[in-house]
Tab-separated table of N, CA and C in Angstrom:
chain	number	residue	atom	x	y	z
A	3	UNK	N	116.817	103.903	103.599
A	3	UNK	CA	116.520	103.110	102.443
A	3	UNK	C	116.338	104.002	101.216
A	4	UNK	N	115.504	105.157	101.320
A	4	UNK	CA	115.460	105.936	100.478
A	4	UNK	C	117.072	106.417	100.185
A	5	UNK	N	118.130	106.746	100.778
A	5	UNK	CA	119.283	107.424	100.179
A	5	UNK	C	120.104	106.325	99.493
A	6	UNK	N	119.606	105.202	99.954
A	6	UNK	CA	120.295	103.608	99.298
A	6	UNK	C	119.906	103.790	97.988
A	7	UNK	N	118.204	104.104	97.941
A	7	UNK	CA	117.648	103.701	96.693
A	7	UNK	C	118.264	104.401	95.303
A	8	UNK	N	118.711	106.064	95.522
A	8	UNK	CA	118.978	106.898	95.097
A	8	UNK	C	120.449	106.963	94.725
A	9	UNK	N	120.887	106.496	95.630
A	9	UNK	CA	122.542	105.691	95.129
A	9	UNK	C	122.850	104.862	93.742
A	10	UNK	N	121.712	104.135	93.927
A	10	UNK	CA	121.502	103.097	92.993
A	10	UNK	C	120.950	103.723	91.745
A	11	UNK	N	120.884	104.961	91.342
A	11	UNK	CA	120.409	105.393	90.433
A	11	UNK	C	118.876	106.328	90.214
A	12	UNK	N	118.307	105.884	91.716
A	12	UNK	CA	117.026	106.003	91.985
A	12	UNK	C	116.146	105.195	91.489
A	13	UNK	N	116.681	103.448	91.309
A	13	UNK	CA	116.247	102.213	91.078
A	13	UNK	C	116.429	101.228	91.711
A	14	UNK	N	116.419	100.500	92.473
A	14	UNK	CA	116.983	99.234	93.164
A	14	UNK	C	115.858	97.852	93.461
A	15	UNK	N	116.257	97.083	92.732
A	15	UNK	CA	116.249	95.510	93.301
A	15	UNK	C	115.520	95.389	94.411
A	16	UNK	N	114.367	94.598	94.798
A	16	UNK	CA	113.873	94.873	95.945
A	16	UNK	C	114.786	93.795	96.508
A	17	UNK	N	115.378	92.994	96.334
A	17	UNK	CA	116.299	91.995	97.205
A	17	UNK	C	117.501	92.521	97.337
A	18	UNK	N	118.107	93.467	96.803
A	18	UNK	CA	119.275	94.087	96.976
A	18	UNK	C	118.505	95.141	98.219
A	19	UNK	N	117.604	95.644	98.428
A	19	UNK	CA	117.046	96.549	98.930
A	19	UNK	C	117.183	95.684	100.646
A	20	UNK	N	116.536	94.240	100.462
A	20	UNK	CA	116.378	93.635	101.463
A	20	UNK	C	117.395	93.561	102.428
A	21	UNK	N	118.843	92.868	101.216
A	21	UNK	CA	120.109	92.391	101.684
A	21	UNK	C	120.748	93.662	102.572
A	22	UNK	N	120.769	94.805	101.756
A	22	UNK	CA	121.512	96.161	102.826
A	22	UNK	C	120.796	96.336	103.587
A	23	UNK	N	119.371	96.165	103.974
A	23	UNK	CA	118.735	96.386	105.160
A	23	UNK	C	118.533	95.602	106.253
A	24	UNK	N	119.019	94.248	106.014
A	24	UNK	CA	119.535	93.377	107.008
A	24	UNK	C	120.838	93.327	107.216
A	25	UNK	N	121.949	93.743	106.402
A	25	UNK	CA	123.276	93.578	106.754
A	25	UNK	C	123.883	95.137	107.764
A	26	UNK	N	123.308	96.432	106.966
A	26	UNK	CA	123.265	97.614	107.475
A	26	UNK	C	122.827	97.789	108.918
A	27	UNK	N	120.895	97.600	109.705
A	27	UNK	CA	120.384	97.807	110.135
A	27	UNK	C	119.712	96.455	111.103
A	28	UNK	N	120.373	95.433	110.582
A	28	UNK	CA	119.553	94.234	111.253
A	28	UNK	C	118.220	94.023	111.224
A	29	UNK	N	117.211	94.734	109.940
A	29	UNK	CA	116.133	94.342	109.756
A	29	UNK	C	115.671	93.044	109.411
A	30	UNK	N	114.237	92.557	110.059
A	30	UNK	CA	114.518	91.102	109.435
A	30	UNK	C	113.170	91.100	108.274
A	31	UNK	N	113.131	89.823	107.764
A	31	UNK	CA	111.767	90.102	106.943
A	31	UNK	C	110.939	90.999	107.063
A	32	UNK	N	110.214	90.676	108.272
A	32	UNK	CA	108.815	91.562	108.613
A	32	UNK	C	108.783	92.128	108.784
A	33	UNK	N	109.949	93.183	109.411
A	33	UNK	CA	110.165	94.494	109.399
A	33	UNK	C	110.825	95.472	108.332
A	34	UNK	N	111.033	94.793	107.866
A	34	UNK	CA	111.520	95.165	105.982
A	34	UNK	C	110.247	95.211	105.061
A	35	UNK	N	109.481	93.993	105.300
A	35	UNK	CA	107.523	94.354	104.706
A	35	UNK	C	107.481	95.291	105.249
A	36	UNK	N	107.628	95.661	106.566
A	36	UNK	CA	106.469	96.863	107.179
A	36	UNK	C	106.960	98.105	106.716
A	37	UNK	N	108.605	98.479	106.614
A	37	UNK	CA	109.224	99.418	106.070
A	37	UNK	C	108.560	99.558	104.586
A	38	UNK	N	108.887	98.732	103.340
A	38	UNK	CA	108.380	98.643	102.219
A	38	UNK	C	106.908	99.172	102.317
A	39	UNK	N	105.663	98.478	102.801
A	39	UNK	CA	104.237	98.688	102.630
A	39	UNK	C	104.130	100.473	103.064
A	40	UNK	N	104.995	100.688	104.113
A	40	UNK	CA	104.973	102.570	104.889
A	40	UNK	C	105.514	103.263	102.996
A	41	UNK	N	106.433	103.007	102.810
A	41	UNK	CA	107.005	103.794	101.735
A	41	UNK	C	106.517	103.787	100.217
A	42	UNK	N	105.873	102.394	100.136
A	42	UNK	CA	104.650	102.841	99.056
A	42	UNK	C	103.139	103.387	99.856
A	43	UNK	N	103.021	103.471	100.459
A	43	UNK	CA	101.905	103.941	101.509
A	43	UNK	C	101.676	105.686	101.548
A	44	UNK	N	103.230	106.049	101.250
A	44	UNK	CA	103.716	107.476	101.734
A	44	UNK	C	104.173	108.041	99.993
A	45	UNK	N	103.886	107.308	99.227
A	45	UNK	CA	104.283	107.271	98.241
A	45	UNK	C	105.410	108.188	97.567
A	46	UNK	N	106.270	107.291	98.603
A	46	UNK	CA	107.597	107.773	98.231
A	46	UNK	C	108.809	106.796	97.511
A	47	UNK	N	107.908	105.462	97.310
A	47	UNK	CA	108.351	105.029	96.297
A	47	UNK	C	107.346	104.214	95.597
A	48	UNK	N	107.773	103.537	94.006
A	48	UNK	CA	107.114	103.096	93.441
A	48	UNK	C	106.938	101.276	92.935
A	49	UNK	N	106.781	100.367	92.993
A	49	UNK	CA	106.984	98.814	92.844
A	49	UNK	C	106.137	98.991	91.787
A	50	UNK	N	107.398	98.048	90.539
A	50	UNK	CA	107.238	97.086	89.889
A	50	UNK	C	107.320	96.201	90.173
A	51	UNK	N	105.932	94.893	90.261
A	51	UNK	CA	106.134	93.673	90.840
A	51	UNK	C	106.574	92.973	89.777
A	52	UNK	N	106.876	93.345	88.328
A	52	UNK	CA	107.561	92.656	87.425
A	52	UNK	C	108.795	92.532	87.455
A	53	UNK	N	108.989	93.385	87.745
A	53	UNK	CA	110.958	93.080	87.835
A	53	UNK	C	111.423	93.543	89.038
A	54	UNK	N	110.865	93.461	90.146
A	54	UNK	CA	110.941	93.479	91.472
A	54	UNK	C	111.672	94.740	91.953
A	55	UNK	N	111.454	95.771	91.191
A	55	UNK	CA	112.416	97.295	91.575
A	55	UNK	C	111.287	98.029	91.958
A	56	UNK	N	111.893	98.603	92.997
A	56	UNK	CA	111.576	100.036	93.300
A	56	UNK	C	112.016	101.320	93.129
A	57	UNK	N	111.198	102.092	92.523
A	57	UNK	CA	111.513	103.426	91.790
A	57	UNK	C	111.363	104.446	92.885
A	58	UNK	N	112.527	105.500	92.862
A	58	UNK	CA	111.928	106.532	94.233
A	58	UNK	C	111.111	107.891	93.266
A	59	UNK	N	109.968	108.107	93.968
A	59	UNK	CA	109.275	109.454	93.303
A	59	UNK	C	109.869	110.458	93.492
A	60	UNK	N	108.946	111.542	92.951
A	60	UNK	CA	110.286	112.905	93.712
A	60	UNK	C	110.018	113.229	95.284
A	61	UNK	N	109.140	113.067	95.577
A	61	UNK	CA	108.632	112.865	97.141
A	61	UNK	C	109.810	112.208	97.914
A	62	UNK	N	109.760	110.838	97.517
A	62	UNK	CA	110.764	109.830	97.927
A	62	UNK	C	112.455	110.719	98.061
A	63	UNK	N	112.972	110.897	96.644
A	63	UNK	CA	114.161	111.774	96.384
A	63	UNK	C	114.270	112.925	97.036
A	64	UNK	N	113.483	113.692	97.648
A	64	UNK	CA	113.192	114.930	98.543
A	64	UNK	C	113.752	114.503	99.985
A	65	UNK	N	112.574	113.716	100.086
A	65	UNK	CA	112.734	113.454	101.690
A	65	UNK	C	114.041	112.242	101.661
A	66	UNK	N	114.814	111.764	101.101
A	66	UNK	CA	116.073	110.586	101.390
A	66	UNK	C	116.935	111.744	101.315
A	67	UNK	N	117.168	112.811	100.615
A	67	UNK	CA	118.492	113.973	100.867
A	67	UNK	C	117.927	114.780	101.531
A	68	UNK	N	117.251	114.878	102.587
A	68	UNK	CA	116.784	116.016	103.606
A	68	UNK	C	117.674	115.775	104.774
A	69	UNK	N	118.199	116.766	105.323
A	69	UNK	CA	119.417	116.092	106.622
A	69	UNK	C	118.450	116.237	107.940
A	70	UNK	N	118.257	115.359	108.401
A	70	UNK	CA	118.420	115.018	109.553
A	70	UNK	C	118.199	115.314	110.502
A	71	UNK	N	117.873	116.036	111.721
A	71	UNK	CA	118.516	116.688	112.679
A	71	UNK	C	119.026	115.956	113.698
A	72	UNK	N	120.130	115.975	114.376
A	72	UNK	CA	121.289	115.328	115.475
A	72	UNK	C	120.087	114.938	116.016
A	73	UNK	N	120.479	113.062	116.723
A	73	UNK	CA	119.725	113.125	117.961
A	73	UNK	C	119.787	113.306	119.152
A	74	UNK	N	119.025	113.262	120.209
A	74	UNK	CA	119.750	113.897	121.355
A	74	UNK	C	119.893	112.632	121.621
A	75	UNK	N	121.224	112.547	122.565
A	75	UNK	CA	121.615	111.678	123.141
A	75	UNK	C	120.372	111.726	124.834
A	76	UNK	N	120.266	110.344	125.562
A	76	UNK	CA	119.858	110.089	126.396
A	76	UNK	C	120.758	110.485	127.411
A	77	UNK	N	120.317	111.370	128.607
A	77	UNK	CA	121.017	111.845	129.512
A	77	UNK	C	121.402	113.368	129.592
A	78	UNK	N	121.176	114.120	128.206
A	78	UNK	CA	121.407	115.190	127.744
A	78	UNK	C	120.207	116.041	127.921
């Protein structure tokens, strides 16, 4: 969500935010709240409840371009 957000300018729509995270990931509501409440929690991003965007901090922008490491596959 964070590398979505950052795509977007490092601004996005919290309903545009919603829509790729159910079409992407199959999140549904409540697990899209629980994602959202962790990431202002971790304050790695920021809500305006006025115009329903979320801003990524530099925290946020840090950790969404940090790679990764492979996972292990099960069985390996």
């Amino acid at each position: 969500m964070l590398k979505f957000i950052d795509e977007k300018g490092g601004v996005a729509k919290l309903s545009d935010m919603h829509d790729y995270s159910e079409r992407k990931y199959f999140i549904g509501h409540r697990r899209f709240s629980d994602l959202m409440e962790t990431l202002l929690e971790d304050a790695l991003i920021d809500y305006d409840h006025g115009s329903g965007e979320a801003s990524l901090t530099e925290a946020g922008r840090t950790l969404g371009n940090t790679k990764m490491p492979p996972r292990k596959r099960s069985g390996s």
